[in-house]
Coordinates of C-alpha atoms in Angstrom, one line a residue:
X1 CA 29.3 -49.4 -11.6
X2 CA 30.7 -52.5 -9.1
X3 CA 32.6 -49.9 -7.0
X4 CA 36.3 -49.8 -7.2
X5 CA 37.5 -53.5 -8.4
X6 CA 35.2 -52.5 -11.5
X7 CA 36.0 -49.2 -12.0
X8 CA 39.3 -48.4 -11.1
X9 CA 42.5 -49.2 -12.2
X10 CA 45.2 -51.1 -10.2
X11 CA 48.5 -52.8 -10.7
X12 CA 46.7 -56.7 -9.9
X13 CA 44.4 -55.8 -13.4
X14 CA 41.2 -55.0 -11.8
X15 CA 38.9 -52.2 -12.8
X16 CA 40.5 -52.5 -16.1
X17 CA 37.1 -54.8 -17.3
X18 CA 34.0 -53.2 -17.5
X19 CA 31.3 -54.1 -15.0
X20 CA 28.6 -54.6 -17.7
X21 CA 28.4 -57.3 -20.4
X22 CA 29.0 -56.2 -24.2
X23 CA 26.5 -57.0 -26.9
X24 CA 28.5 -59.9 -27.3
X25 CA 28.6 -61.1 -24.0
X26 CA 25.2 -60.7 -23.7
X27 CA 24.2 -63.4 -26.5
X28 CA 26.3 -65.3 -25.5
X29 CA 24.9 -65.8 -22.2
X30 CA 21.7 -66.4 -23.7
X31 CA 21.9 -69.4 -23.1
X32 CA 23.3 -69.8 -19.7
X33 CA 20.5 -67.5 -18.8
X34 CA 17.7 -69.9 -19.8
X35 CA 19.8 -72.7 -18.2
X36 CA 19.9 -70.4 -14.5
X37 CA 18.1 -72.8 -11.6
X38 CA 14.8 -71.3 -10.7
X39 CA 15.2 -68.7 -7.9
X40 CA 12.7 -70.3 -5.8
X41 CA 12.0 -74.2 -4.6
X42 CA 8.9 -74.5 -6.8
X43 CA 10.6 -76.0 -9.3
X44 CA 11.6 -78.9 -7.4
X45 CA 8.1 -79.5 -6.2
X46 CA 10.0 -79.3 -2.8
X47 CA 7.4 -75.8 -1.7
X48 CA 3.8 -75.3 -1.9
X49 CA 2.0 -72.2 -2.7
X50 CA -1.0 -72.6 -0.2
X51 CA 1.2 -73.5 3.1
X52 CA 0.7 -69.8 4.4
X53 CA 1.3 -71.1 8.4
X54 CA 4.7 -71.2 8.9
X55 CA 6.1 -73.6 12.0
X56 CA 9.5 -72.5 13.3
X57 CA 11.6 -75.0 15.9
X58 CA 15.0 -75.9 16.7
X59 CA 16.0 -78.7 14.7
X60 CA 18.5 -80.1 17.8
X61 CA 15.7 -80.0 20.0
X62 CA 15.6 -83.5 21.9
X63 CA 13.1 -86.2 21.4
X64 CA 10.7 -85.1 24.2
X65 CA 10.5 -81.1 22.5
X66 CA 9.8 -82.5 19.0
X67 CA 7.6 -84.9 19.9
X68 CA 5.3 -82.6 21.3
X69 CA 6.0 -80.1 18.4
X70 CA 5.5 -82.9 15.6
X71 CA 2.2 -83.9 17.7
X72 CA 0.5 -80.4 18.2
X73 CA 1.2 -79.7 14.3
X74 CA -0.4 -83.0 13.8
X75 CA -3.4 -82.1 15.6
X76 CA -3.5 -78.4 13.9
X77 CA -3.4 -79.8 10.7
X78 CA -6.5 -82.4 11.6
X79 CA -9.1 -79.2 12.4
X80 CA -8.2 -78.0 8.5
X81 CA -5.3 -76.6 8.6
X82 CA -3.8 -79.6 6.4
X83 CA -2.8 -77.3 3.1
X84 CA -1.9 -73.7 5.2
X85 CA 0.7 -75.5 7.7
X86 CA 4.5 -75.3 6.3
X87 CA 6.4 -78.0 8.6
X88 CA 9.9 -79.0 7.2
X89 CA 9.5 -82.8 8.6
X90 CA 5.5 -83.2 6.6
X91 CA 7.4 -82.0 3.1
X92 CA 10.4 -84.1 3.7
X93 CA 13.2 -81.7 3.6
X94 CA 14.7 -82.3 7.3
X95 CA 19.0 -82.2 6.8
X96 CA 18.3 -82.6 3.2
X97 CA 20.6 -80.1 1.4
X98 CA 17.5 -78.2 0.3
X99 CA 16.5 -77.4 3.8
X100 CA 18.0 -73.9 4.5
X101 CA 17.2 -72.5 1.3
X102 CA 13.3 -73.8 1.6
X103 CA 12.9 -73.1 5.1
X104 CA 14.0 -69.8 4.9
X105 CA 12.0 -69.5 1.4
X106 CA 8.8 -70.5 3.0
X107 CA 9.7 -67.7 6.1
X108 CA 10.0 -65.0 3.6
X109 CA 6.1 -66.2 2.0
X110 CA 4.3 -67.0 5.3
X111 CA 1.1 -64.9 6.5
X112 CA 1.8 -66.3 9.9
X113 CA 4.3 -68.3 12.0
X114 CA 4.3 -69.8 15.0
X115 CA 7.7 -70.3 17.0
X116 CA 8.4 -73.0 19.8
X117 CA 10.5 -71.2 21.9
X118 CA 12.8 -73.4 24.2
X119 CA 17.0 -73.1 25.1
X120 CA 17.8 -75.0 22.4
X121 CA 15.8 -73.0 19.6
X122 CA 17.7 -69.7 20.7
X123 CA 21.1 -71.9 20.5
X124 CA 20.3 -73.3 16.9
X125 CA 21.6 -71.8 14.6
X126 CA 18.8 -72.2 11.2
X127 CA 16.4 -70.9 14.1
X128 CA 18.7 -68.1 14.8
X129 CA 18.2 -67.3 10.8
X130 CA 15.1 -67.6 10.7
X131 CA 13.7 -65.0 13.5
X132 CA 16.4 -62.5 11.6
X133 CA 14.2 -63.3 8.3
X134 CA 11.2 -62.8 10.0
X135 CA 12.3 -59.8 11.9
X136 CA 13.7 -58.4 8.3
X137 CA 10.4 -58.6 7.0
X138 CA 8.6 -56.9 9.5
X139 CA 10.8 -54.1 9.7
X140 CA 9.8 -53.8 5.5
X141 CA 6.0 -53.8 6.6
X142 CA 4.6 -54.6 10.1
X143 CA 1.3 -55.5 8.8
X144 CA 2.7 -58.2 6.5
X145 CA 3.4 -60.8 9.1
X146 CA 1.6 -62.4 12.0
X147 CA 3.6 -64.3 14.7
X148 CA 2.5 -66.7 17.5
X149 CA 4.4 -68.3 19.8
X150 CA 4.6 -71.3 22.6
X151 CA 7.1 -71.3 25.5
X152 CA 8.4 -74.7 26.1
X153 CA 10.3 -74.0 29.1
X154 CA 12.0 -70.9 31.3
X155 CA 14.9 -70.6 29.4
X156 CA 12.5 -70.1 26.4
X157 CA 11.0 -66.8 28.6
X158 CA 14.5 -65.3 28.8
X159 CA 15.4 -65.5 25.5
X160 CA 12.7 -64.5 24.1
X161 CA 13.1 -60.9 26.2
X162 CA 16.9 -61.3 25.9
X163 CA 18.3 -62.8 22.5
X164 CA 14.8 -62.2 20.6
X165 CA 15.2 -59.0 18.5
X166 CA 13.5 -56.7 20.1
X167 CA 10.9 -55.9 16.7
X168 CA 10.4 -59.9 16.8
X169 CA 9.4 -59.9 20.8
X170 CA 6.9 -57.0 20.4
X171 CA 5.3 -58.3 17.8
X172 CA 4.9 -61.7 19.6
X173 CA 3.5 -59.9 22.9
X174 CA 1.7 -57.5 20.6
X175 CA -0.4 -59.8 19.0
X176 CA -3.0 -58.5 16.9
X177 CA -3.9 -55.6 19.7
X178 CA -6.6 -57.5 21.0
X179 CA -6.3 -58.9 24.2
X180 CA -7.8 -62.0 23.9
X181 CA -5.7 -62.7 21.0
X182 CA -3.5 -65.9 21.9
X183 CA -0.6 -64.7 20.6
X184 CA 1.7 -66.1 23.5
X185 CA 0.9 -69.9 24.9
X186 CA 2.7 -70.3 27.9
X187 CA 2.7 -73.7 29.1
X188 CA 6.6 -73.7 30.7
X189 CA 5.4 -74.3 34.0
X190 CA 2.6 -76.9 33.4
X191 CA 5.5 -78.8 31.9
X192 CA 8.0 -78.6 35.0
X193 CA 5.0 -79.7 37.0
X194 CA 4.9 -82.8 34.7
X195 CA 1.8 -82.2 32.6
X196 CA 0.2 -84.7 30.8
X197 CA 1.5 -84.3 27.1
X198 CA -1.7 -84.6 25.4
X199 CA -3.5 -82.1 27.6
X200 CA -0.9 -79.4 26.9
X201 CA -1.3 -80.2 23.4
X202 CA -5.2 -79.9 23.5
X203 CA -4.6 -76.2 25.6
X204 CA -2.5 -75.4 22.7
X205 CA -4.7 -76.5 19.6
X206 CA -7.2 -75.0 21.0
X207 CA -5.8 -71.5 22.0
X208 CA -4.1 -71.2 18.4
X209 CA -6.5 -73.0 16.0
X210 CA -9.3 -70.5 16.3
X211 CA -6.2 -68.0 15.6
X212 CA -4.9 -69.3 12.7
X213 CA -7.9 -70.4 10.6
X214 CA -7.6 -66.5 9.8
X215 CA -4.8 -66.8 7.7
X216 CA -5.7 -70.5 6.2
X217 CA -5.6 -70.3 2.4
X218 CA -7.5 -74.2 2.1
X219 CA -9.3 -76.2 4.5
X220 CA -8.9 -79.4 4.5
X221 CA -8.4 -82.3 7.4
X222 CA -5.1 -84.2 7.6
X223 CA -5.7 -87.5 5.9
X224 CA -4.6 -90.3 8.8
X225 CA -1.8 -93.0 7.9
X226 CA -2.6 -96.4 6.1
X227 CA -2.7 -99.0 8.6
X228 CA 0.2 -101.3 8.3
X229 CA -0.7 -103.9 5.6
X230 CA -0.6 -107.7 6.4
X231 CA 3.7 -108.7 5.6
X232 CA 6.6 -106.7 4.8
X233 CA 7.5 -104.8 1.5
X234 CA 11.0 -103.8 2.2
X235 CA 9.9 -100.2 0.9
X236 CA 12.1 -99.0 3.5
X237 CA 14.8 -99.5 2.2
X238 CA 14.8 -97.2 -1.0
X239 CA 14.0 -94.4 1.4
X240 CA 15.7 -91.8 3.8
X241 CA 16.2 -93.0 7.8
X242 CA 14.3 -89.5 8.3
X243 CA 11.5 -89.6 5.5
X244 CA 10.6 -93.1 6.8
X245 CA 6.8 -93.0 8.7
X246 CA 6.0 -95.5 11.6
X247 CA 5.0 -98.4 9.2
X248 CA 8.3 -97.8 7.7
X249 CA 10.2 -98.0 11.1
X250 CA 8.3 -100.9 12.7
X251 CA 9.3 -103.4 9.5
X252 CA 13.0 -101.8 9.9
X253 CA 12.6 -103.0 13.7
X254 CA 11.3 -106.5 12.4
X255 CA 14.1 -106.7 10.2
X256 CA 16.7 -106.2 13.5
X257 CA 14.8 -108.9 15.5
X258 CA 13.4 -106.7 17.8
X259 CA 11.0 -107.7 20.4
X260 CA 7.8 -107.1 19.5
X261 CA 7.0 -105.7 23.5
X262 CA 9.4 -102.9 22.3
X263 CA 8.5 -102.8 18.7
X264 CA 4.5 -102.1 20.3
X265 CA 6.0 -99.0 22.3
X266 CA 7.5 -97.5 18.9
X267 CA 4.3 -97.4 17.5
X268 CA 1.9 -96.5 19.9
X269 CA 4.4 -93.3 20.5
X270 CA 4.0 -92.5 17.0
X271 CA 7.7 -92.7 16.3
X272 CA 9.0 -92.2 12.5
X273 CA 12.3 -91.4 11.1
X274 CA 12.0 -88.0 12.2
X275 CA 11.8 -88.6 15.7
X276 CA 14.0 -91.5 15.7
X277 CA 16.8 -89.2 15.0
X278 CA 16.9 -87.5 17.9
X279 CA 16.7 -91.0 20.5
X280 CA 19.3 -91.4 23.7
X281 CA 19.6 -93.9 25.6
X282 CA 17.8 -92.0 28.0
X283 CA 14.6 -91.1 25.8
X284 CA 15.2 -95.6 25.0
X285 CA 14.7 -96.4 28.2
X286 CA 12.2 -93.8 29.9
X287 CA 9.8 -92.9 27.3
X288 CA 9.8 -96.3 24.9
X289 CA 10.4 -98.6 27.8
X290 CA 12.9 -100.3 26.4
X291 CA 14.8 -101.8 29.4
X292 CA 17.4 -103.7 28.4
X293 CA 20.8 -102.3 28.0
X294 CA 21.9 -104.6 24.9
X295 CA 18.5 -103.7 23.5
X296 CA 18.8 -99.8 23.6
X297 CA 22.9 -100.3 22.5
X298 CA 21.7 -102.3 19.2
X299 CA 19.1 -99.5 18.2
X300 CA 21.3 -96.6 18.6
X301 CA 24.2 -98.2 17.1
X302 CA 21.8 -99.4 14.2
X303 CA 20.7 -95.7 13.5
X304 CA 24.1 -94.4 13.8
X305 CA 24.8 -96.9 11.3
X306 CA 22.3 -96.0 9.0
X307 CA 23.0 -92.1 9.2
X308 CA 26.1 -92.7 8.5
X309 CA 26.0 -95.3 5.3
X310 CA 23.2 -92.6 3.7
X311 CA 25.5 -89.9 4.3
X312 CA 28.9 -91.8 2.4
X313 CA 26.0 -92.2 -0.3
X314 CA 24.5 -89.3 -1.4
X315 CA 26.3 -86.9 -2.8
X316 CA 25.5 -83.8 -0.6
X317 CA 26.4 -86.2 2.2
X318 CA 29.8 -86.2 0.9
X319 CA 30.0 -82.8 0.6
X320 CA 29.5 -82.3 4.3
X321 CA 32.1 -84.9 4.8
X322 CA 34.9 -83.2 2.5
X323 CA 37.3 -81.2 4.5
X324 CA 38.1 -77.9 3.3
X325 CA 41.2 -77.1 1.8
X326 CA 43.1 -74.6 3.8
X327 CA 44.0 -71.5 1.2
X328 CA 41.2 -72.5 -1.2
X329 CA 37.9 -70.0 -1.9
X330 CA 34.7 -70.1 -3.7
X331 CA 33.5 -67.2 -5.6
X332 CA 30.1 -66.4 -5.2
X333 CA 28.4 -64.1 -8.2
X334 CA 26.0 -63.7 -10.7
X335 CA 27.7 -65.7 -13.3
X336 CA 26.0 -63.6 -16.3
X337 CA 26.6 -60.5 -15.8
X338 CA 29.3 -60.3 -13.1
X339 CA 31.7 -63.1 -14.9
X340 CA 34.8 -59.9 -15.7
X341 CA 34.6 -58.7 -12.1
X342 CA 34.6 -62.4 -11.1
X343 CA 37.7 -63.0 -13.5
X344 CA 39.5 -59.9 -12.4
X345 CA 39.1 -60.7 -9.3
X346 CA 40.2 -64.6 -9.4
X347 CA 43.2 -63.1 -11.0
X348 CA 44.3 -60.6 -8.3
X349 CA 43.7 -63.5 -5.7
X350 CA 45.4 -66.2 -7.8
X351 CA 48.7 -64.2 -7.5
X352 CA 48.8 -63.9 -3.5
X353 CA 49.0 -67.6 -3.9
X354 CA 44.9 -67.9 -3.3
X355 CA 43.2 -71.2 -5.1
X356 CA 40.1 -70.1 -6.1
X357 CA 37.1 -71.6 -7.6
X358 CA 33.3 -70.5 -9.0
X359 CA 30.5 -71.8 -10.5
X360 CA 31.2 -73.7 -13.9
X361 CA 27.9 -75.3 -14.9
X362 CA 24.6 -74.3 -14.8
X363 CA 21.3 -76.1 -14.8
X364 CA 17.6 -76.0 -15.5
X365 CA 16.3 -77.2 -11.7
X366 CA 18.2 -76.1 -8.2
X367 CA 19.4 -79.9 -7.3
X368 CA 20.9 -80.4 -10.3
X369 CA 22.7 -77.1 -10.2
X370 CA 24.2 -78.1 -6.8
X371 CA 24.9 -81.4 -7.6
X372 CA 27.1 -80.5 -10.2
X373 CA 28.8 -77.5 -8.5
X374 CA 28.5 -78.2 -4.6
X375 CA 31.6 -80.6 -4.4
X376 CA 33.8 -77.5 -5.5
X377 CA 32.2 -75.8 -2.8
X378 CA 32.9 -78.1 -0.2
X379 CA 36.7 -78.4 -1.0
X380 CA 36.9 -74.5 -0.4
X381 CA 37.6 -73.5 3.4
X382 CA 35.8 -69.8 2.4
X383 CA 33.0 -68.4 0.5
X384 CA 33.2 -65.3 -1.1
X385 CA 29.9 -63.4 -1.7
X386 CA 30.5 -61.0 -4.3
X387 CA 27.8 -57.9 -3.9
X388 CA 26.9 -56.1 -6.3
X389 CA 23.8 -54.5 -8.4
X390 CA 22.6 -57.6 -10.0
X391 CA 23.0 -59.6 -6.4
X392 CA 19.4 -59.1 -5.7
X393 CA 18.1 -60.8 -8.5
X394 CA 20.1 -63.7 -9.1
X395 CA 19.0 -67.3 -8.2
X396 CA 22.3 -68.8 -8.4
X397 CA 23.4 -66.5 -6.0
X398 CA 20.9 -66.8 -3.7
X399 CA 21.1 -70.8 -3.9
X400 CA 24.9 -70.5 -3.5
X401 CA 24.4 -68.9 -0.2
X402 CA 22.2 -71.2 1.1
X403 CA 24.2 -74.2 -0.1
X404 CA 27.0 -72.3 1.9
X405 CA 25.5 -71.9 5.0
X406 CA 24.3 -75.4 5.1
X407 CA 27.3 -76.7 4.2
X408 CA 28.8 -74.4 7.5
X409 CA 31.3 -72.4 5.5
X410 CA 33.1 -69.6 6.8
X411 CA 31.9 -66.5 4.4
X412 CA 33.2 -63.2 3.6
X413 CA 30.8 -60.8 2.1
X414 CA 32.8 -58.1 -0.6
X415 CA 30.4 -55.0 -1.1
X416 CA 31.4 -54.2 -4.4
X417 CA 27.9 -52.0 -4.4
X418 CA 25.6 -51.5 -1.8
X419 CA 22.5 -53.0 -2.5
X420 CA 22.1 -54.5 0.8
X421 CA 18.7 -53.2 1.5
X422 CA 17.3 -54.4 -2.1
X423 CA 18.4 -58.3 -0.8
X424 CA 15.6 -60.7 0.0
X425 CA 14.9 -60.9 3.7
X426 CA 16.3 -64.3 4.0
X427 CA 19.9 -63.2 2.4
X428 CA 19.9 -60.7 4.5
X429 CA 19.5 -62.3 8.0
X430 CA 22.3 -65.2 6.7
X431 CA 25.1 -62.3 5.5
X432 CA 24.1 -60.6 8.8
X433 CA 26.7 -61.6 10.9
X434 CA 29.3 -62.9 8.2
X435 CA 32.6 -60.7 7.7
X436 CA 32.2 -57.5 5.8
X437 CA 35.4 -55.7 3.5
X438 CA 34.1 -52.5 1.6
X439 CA 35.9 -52.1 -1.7
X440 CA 34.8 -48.7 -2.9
X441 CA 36.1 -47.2 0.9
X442 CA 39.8 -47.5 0.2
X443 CA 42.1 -48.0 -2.5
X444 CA 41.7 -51.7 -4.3
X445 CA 45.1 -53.1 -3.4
X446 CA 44.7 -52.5 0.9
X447 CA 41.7 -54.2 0.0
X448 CA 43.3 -57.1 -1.6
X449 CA 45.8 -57.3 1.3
X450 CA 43.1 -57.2 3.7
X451 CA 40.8 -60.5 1.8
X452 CA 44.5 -62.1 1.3
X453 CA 45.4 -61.9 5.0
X454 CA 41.7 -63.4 6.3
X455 CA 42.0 -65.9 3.6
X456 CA 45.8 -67.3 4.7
X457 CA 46.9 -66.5 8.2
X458 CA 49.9 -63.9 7.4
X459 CA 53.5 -64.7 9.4
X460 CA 53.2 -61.9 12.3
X461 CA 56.8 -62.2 12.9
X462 CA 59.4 -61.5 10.4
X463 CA 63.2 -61.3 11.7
X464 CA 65.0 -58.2 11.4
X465 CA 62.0 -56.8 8.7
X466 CA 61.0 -53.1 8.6
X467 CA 57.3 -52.9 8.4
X468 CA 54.9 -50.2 8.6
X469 CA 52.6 -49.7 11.7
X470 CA 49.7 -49.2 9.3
X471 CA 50.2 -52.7 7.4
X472 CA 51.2 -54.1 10.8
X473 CA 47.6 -53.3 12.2
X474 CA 45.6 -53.8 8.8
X475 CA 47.2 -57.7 9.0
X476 CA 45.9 -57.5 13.1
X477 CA 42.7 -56.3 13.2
X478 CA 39.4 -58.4 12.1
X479 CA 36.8 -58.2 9.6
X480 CA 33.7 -56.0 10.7
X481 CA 30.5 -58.0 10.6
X482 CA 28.4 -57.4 7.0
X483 CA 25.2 -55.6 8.3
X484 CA 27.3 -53.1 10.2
X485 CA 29.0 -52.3 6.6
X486 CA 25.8 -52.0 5.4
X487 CA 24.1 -50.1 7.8
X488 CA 27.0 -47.1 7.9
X489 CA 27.3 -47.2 4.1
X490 CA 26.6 -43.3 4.6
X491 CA 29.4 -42.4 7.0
X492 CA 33.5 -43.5 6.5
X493 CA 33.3 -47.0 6.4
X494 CA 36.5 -46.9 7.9
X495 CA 37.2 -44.1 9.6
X496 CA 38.4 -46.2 12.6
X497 CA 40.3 -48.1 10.5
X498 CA 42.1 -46.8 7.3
X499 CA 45.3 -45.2 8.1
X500 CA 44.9 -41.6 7.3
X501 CA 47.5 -38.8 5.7
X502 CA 50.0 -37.3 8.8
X503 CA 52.3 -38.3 11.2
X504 CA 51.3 -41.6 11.6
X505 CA 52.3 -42.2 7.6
X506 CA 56.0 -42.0 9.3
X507 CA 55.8 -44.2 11.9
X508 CA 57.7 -47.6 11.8
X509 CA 57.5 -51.2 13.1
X510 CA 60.3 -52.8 13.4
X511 CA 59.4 -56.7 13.6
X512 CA 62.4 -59.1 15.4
X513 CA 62.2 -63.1 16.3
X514 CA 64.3 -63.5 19.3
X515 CA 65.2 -66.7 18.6
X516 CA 67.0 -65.8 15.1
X517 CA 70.5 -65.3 16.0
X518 CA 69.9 -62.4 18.2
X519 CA 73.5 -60.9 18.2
X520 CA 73.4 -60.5 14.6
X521 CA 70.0 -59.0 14.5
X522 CA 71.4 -56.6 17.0
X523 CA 74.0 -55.4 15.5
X524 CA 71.7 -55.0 12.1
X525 CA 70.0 -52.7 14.9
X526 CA 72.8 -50.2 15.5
X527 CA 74.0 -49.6 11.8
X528 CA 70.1 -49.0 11.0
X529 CA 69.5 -46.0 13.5
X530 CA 72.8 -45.0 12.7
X531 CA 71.7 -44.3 9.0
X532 CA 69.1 -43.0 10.4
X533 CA 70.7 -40.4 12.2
X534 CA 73.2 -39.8 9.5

């Protein structure tokens, strides 16, 4: 049922377990079952039903880009859009570890999105992720998603007819077929002609709002911020440098002796956590006024300081931190029902000298689940996604994946069955690009050699050792990407690639370091053709 490593029989042990659970394997895993995380972020009261306005940006935007962005969702959510509006910095889960796998989440649940389209949303790489989830879904159904978007700048033009997909741009200039429609708010050049900020945010508001109050599930005004209360709390302290609000910020400020000239500037530009992150010492000293050098040096030293001392302790901070054992991989399954293909597996790998490690606990809520298995993660310098039929429906594997891609792992899909096209949209835009090896095209034990060589780097040179020219370009060649395996799942996977039966079965490489006594490696030359030609 899982292809060949399931199914067939080999000399490493796999395909010698069945691909489904016995009776007794199954009540057994009762319990593990009912202990599973919850597939999506409800659970952690981290996603909310009614947000049905979906606001896409590039998180390494500068201070300038997301203060306008953070500004203009302000201002949408203050006309009654306060309940539909999904904004990662309003529900707190900005470089939290949570943040892929909700962001992409509330993608895939969206009625609408709007996209700020600048150079640095086409160079992030979560915003890269997300237009491929939102291009996924409408290529399932067109009618099932609504985009807007606003160009920040030129470059935001170009990419949007160049690195856009091309079902993603024509929905964008497509709008709703109606001309008047404001599906596209340009507003790159009032910006290079140095446009007041708060005018391009009224154009904006009031091009879109009309627009989106379509697909509002509540209305309801955004409720303004408590007015600093007379002395300080120290509140601030117990919280994260990017949950903190401006209240929050201007007592941290107090507390660094701060002038108060400066402190004012902080406030009235509205500055938070969330924007603080992204400062320079140019954005210190042009747009917060803050002119002394020593001044500006202290803050950004401060909030370097801070980042860093949150990161050392939380634990998915540490986990970013950990470097990844070279050699070392992390198996990625359904642990129910997959756990003797996973075994199998483990085993085959464990004897090319391959450490390899899975999930071992399970838990009732998401952060608990990767709090207790994303350090073993972390340590492993590859991922491996294992899938197969029950891929589509697992929560731990879809939260594994996420946790992977935010931890920046390097990931190698294994299509032990294709179910690509039964994967969530969000899955399927983050496998997109990762490396691909199709088990059930060739025999199981290429395969092996194949995931052993990407794993560890294979010696290319071998002195005086006969090799053959097909092993010699199976070590050579790369990994194609995953949705090209998926997408010619019909036709010879590897016809381009798999050695076939002929002449070049008898060819010969013969593999020689120069530098390894040469003479005698010669001379093991000469008596080798001449068996030959005896």
């Amino acid at each position: 049922r899982c292809g060949k490593l399931a199914a067939s029989e080999s000399h490493d042990g796999i395909g010698s377990q069945p691909a489904e659970l016995t009776e007794d394997d199954a009540a057994a895993s009762t319990s593990a079952e009912a202990a599973a995380p919850e597939e999506t972020a409800d659970s952690a009261g981290n996603s909310r039903e009614k947000a049905s306005i979906f606001v896409a940006y590039s998180p390494e935007a500068d201070f300038l880009e997301k203060r306008f962005i953070a500004r203009l969702v302000k201002e949408l959510k203050a006309v009654g859009l306060a309940d539909s509006v999904w904004f990662d910095k309003d529900e707190g889960l900005f470089e939290s570890s949570a943040w892929v796998a909700c962001s992409l989440e509330a993608a895939e649940k969206c009625f609408a999105a709007v996209l700020f389209l600048s150079e640095s949303f086409f160079s992030s790489r979560l915003a890269l992720h997300t237009m491929r989830t939102l291009a996924e879904r409408l290529h399932d159904n067109r009618a099932s998603l609504h985009l807007f978007a606003v160009l920040l700048d030129a470059e935001g033009q170009s990419g949007l007819e160049r690195q856009c997909p091309p079902i993603l741009a024509e929905a964008i200039r497509r709008g709703d077929g109606d001309a008047s429609a404001a599906s596209l708010v340009d507003i790159a050049e009032s910006r290079r002609r140095g446009a007041a900020e708060y005018e391009l945010i009224a154009q904006c508001s009031a091009r879109l709002a009309p627009q989106l109050e379509r697909f509002a599930t509540d209305f309801r005004p955004l409720l303004p911020e408590p007015l600093l209360a007379p002395g300080y709390t120290g509140q601030f302290a117990s919280k994260r440098f990017l949950a903190w609000t401006v209240n929050d910020l201007q007592e941290w400020l107090h507390s660094l002796d701060i002038r108060e000239f400066y402190r004012q500037q902080f406030a009235e530009q509205g500055v938070d956590g969330f924007l603080a992150y992204s400062l320079t010492d140019a954005d210190l000293a042009g747009s917060l006024r803050v002119d002394v050098q020593l001044s500006r040096k202290k803050l950004t030293r401060e909030i370097l300081n801070r980042l860093q001392a949150e990161q050392r302790d939380s634990w998915s901070g540490r986990c970013r931190l950990t470097k990844p054992r070279p050699g070392c991989v992390f198996l990625v399954c359904d642990p129910r029902r997959d756990a003797k293909t996973r075994d199998a597996l483990k085993l085959a790998l464990e004897r090319r000298r391959v450490r390899v490690s899975h999930v071992e606990e399970l838990d009732e809520s998401r952060d608990d689940f990767l709090r207790k298995n994303g350090p073993a993660m972390a340590a492993c310098g590859h991922v491996l996604v294992l899938l197969t039929e029950h891929s589509p429906r697992s929560a731990v594997f879809y939260h594994c994946v996420m946790f992977a891609e935010w931890l920046g792992r390097r990931v190698i899909v294994l299509f032990l069955t294709n179910c690509w096209f039964q994967l969530r949209p969000a899955l399927r835009a983050l496998l997109y690009d990762a490396q691909g090896l199709d088990f059930s095209g060739q025999p199981v034990a290429d395969s092996l050699d194949e995931l052993g060589s990407a794993i560890v780097a294979p010696e290319r040179t071998h002195p005086a050792v006969v090799l053959e020219q097909s092993y010699v370009r199976k070590l050579a060649r790369k990994l194609p990407p995953a949705g090209y395996l998926a997408h010619t799942s019909g036709e010879p996977m590897y016809s381009c690639w798999v050695v076939r039966a002929g002449r070049e079965r008898d060819r010969m490489c013969i593999s020689i370091d120069i530098h390894y006594n040469f003479e005698a490696t010669l001379a093991l030359f000469i008596n080798f053709f001449a068996i030959l030609l005896a």
